[in-house]
CSV table of C-alpha atoms and ligand atoms in Angstrom, one decimal:
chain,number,residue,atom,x,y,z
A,263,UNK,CA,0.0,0.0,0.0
A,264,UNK,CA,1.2,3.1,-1.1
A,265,UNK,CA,2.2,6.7,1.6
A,266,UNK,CA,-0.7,7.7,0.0
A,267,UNK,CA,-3.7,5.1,0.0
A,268,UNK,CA,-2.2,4.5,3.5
A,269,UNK,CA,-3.3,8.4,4.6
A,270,UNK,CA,-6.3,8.4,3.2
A,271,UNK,CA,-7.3,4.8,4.7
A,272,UNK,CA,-6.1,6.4,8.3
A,273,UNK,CA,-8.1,9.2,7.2
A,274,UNK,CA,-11.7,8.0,6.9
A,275,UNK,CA,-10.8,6.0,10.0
A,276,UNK,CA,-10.5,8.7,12.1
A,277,UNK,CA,-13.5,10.8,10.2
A,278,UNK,CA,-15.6,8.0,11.6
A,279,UNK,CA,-14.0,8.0,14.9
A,280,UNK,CA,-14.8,11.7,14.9
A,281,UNK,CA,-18.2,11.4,13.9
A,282,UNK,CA,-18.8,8.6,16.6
A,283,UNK,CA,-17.5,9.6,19.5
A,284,UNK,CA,-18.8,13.4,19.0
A,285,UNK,CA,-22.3,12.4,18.2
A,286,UNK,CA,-22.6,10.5,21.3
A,287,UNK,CA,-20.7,13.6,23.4
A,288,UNK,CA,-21.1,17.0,22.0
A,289,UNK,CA,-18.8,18.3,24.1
A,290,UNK,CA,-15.6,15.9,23.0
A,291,UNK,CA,-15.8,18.1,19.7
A,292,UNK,CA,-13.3,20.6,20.9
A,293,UNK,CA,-10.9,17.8,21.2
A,294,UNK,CA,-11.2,16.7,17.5
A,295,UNK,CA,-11.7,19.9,15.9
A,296,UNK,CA,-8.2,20.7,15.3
A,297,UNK,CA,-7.4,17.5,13.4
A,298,UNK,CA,-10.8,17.5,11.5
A,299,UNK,CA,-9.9,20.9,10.5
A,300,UNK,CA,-6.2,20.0,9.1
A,301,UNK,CA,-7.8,17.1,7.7
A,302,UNK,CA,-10.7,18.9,5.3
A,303,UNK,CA,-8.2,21.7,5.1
A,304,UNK,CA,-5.3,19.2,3.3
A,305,UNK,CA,-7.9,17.2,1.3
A,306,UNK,CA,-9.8,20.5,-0.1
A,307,UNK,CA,-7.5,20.3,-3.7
A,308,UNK,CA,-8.1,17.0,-4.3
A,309,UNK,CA,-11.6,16.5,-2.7
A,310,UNK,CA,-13.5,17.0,-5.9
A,311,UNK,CA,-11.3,14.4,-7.7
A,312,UNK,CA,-12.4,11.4,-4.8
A,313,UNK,CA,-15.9,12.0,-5.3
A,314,UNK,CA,-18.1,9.1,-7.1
A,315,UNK,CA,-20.0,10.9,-10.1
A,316,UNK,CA,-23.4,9.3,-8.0
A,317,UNK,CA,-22.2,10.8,-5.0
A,318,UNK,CA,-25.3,12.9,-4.0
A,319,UNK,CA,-27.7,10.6,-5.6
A,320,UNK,CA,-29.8,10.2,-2.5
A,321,UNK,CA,-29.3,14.2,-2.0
A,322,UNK,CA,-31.0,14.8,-4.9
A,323,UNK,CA,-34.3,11.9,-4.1
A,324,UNK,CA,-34.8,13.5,-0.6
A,325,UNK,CA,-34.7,17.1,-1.8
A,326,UNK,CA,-37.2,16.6,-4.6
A,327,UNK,CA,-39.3,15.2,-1.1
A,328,UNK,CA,-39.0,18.8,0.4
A,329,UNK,CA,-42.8,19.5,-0.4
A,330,UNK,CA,-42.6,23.6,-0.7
A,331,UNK,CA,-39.4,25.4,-2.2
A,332,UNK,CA,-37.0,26.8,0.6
A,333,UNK,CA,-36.5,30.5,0.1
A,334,UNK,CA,-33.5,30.0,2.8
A,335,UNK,CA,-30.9,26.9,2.5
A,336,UNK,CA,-27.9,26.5,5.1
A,337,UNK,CA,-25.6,23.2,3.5
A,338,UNK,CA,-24.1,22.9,6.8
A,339,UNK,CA,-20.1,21.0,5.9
A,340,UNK,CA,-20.3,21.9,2.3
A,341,UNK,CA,-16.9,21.3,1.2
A,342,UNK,CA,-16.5,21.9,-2.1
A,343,UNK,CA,-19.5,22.8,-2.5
A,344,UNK,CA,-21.3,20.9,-4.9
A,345,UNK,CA,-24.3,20.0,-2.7
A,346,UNK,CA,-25.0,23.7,-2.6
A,347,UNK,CA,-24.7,24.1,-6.2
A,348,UNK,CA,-27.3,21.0,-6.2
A,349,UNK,CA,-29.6,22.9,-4.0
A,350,UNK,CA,-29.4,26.3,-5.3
A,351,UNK,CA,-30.4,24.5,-8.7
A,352,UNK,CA,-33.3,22.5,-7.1
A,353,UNK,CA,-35.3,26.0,-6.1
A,354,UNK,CA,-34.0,28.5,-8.0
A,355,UNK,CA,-35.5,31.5,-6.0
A,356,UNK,CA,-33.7,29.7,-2.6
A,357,UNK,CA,-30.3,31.9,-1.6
A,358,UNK,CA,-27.8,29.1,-0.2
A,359,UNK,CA,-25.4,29.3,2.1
A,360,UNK,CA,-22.7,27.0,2.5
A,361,UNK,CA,-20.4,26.4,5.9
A,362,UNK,CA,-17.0,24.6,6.2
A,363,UNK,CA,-15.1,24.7,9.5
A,364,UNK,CA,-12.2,24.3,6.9
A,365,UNK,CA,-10.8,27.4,4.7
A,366,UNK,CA,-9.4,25.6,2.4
A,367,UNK,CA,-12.6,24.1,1.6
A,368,UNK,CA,-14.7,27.3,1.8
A,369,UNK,CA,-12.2,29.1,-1.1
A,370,UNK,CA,-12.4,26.1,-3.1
A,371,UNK,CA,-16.4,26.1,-3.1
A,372,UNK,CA,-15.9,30.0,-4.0
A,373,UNK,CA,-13.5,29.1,-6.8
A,374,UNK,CA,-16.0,26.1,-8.1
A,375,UNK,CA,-19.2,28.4,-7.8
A,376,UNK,CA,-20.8,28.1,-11.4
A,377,UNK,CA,-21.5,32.0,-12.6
A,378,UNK,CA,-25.1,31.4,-13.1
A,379,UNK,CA,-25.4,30.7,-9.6
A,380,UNK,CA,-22.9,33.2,-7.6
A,381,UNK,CA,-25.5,35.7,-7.0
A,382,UNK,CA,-27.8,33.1,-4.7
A,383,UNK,CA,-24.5,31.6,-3.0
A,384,UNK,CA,-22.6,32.2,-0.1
A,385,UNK,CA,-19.8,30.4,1.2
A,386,UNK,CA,-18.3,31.5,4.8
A,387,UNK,CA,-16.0,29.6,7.4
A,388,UNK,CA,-17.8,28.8,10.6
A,389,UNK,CA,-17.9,25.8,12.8
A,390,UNK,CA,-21.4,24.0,12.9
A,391,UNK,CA,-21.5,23.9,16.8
A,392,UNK,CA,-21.8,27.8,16.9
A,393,UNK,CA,-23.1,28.9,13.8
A,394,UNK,CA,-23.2,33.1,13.1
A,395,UNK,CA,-26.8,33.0,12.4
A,396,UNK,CA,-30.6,33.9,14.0
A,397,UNK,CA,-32.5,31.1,15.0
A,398,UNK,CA,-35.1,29.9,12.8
A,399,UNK,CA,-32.6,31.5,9.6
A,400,UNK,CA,-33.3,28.6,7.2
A,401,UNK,CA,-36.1,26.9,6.0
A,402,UNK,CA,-34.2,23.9,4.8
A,403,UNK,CA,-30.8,22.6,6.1
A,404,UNK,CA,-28.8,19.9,4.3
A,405,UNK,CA,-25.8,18.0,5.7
A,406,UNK,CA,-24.0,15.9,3.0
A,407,UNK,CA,-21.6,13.3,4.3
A,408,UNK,CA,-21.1,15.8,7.5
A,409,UNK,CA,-21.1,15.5,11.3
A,410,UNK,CA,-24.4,16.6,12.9
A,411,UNK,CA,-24.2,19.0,15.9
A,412,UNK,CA,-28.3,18.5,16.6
A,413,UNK,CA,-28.4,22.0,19.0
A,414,UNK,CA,-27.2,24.0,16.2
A,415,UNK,CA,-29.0,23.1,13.2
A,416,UNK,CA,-32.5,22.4,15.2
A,417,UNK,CA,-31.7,26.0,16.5
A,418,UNK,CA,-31.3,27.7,12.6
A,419,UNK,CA,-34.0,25.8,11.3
A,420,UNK,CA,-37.1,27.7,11.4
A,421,UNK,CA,-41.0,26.0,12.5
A,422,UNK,CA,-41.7,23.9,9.8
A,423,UNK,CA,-39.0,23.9,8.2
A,424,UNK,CA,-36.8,20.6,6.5
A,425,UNK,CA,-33.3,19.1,7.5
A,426,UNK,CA,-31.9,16.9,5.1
A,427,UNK,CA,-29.2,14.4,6.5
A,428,UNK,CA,-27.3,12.4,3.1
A,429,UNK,CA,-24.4,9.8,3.2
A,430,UNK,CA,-23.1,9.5,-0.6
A,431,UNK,CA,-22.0,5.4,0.0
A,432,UNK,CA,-24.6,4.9,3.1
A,433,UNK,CA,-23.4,2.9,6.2
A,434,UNK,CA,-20.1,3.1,4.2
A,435,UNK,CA,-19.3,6.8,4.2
A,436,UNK,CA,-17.2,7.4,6.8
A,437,UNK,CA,-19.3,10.2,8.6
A,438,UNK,CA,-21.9,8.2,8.9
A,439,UNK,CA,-24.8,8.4,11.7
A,440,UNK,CA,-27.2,5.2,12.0
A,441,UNK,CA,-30.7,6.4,10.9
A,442,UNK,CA,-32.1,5.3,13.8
A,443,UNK,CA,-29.4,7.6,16.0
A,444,UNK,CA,-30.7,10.1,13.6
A,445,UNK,CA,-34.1,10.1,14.4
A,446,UNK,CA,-33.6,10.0,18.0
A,447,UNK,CA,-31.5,12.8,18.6
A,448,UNK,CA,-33.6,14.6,15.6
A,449,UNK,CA,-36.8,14.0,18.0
A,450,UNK,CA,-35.5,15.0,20.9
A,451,UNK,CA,-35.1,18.6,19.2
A,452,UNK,CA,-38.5,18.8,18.2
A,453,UNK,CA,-37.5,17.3,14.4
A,454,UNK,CA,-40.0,14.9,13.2
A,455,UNK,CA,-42.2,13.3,10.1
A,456,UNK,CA,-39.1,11.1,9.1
A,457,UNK,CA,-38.3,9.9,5.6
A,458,UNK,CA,-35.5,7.5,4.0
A,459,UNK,CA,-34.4,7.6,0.5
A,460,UNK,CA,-31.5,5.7,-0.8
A,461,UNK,CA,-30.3,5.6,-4.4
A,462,UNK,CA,-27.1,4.6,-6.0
A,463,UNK,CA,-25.8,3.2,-2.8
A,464,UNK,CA,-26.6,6.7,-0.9
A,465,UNK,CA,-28.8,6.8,1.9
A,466,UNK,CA,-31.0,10.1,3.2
A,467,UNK,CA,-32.8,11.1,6.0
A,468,UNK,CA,-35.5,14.0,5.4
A,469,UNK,CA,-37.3,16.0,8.5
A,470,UNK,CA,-39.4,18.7,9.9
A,471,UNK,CA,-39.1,20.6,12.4
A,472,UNK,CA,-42.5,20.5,14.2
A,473,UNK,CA,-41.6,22.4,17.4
A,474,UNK,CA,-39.1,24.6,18.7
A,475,UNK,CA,-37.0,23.5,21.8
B,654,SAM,C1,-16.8,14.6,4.4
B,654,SAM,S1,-16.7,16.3,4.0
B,654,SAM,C2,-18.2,16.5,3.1
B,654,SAM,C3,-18.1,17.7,2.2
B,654,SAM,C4,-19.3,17.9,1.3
B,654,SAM,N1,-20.5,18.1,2.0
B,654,SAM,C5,-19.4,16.7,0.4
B,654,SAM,O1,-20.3,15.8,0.6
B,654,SAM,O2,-18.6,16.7,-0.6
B,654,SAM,C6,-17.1,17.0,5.6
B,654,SAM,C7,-16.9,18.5,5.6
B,654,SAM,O3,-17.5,19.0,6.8
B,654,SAM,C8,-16.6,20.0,7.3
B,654,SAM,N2,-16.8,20.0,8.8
B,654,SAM,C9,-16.5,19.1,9.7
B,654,SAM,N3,-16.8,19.5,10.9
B,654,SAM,C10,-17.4,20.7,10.8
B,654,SAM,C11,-17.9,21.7,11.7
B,654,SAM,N4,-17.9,21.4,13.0
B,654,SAM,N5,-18.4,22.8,11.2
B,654,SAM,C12,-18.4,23.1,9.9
B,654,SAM,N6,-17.8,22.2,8.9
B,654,SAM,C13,-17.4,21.0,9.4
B,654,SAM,C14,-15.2,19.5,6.9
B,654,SAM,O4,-14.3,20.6,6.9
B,654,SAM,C15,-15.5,18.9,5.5
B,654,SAM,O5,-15.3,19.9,4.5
């Protein structure tokens, strides 16, 4: 095994160490934020090259669920942003914003933003356990293949509003969160009306928020 295959394999290892460990204790997140953020922040110029063309497959399903068009869309770990661009295409009157605790991530979302689309996207660096937002800013919030911080993003959604959880190779990704753990911690925040979705070996969990907490 090559330096190479060997980083990346140590690499979605500790992703889903992270995501374990700091969905079952919010509070351990301060001890894995630096590395996540070295980790996303090394990856971000080859990110777009490791992705499977299906990637956000089930994305896509549970978005064309979301029964009226969002006019506000947070795409909370967005990367390189293509799940934003997917969004921003889905309701074309929406404005997106997209978060990345990583820079290097945010510029290259900034860099990939298709023209057509720039004026409706916004890309800023900010960590998902305190986001720089209102409560109730977003009437949908989508989290592709990223770890879910369930104070936060219940707090930004607003009453009746969607969440939109999507793994891109299901129990396989390495930030991956059982659906079951999903919907627990989801209900406990006043998120509810579950759906699952899978296509192309992607899984998706849409939501409502039904209550504020
Ligand atoms: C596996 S990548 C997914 C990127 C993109 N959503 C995609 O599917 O291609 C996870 C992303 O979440 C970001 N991330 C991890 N923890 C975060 C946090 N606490 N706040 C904001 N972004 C975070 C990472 O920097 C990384 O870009």
């Amino acid at each position: 095994m090559s330096l190479a295959e060997l980083e990346r394999k140590f690499g979605r290892r500790l992703a889903r160490v992270t995501t374990n460990v700091v969905v079952a204790r919010p509070r351990l997140w301060r001890l894995f934020r630096w590395s996540t953020r070295a980790q996303f922040d090394r990856l971000a110029p080859s990110w777009d090259s490791m992705r499977r063309p299906q990637a956000f497959a089930a994305l896509e399903v549970a978005l064309d669920a979301v029964p009226a068009a969002p006019k506000r869309v947070l795409d909370l770990g967005t990367g390189t942003g293509l799940a934003a661009f997917i969004a921003a295409r889905r309701f074309p009157t929406a404005e997106v914003t997209g978060v990345d605790l990583a820079d290097a991530m945010v510029e290259q979302a900034r860099r990939n933003a298709p023209p057509e689309l720039a004026e409706r996207l916004r890309f800023q660096q900010a960590d998902a356990v305190e986001l720089p937002f209102e409560s109730g800013s977003f009437d949908l919030v989508q989290l592709a293949n990223m770890i879910p911080f369930f104070d936060e993003l219940a707090r930004v959604t607003a009453p009746g509003g969607h969440v939109v959880f999507s793994f891109s190779a299901g129990p396989e990704t390495p930030i991956w969160v059982p659906p079951e753990r999903l919907r627990r911690a989801l209900g406990e925040h006043g998120v509810a009306d579950f759906a699952d979705f899978e296509a192309e070996g992607g899984t998706a969990l849409l939501a409502r928020k039904v209550r504020g907490v």
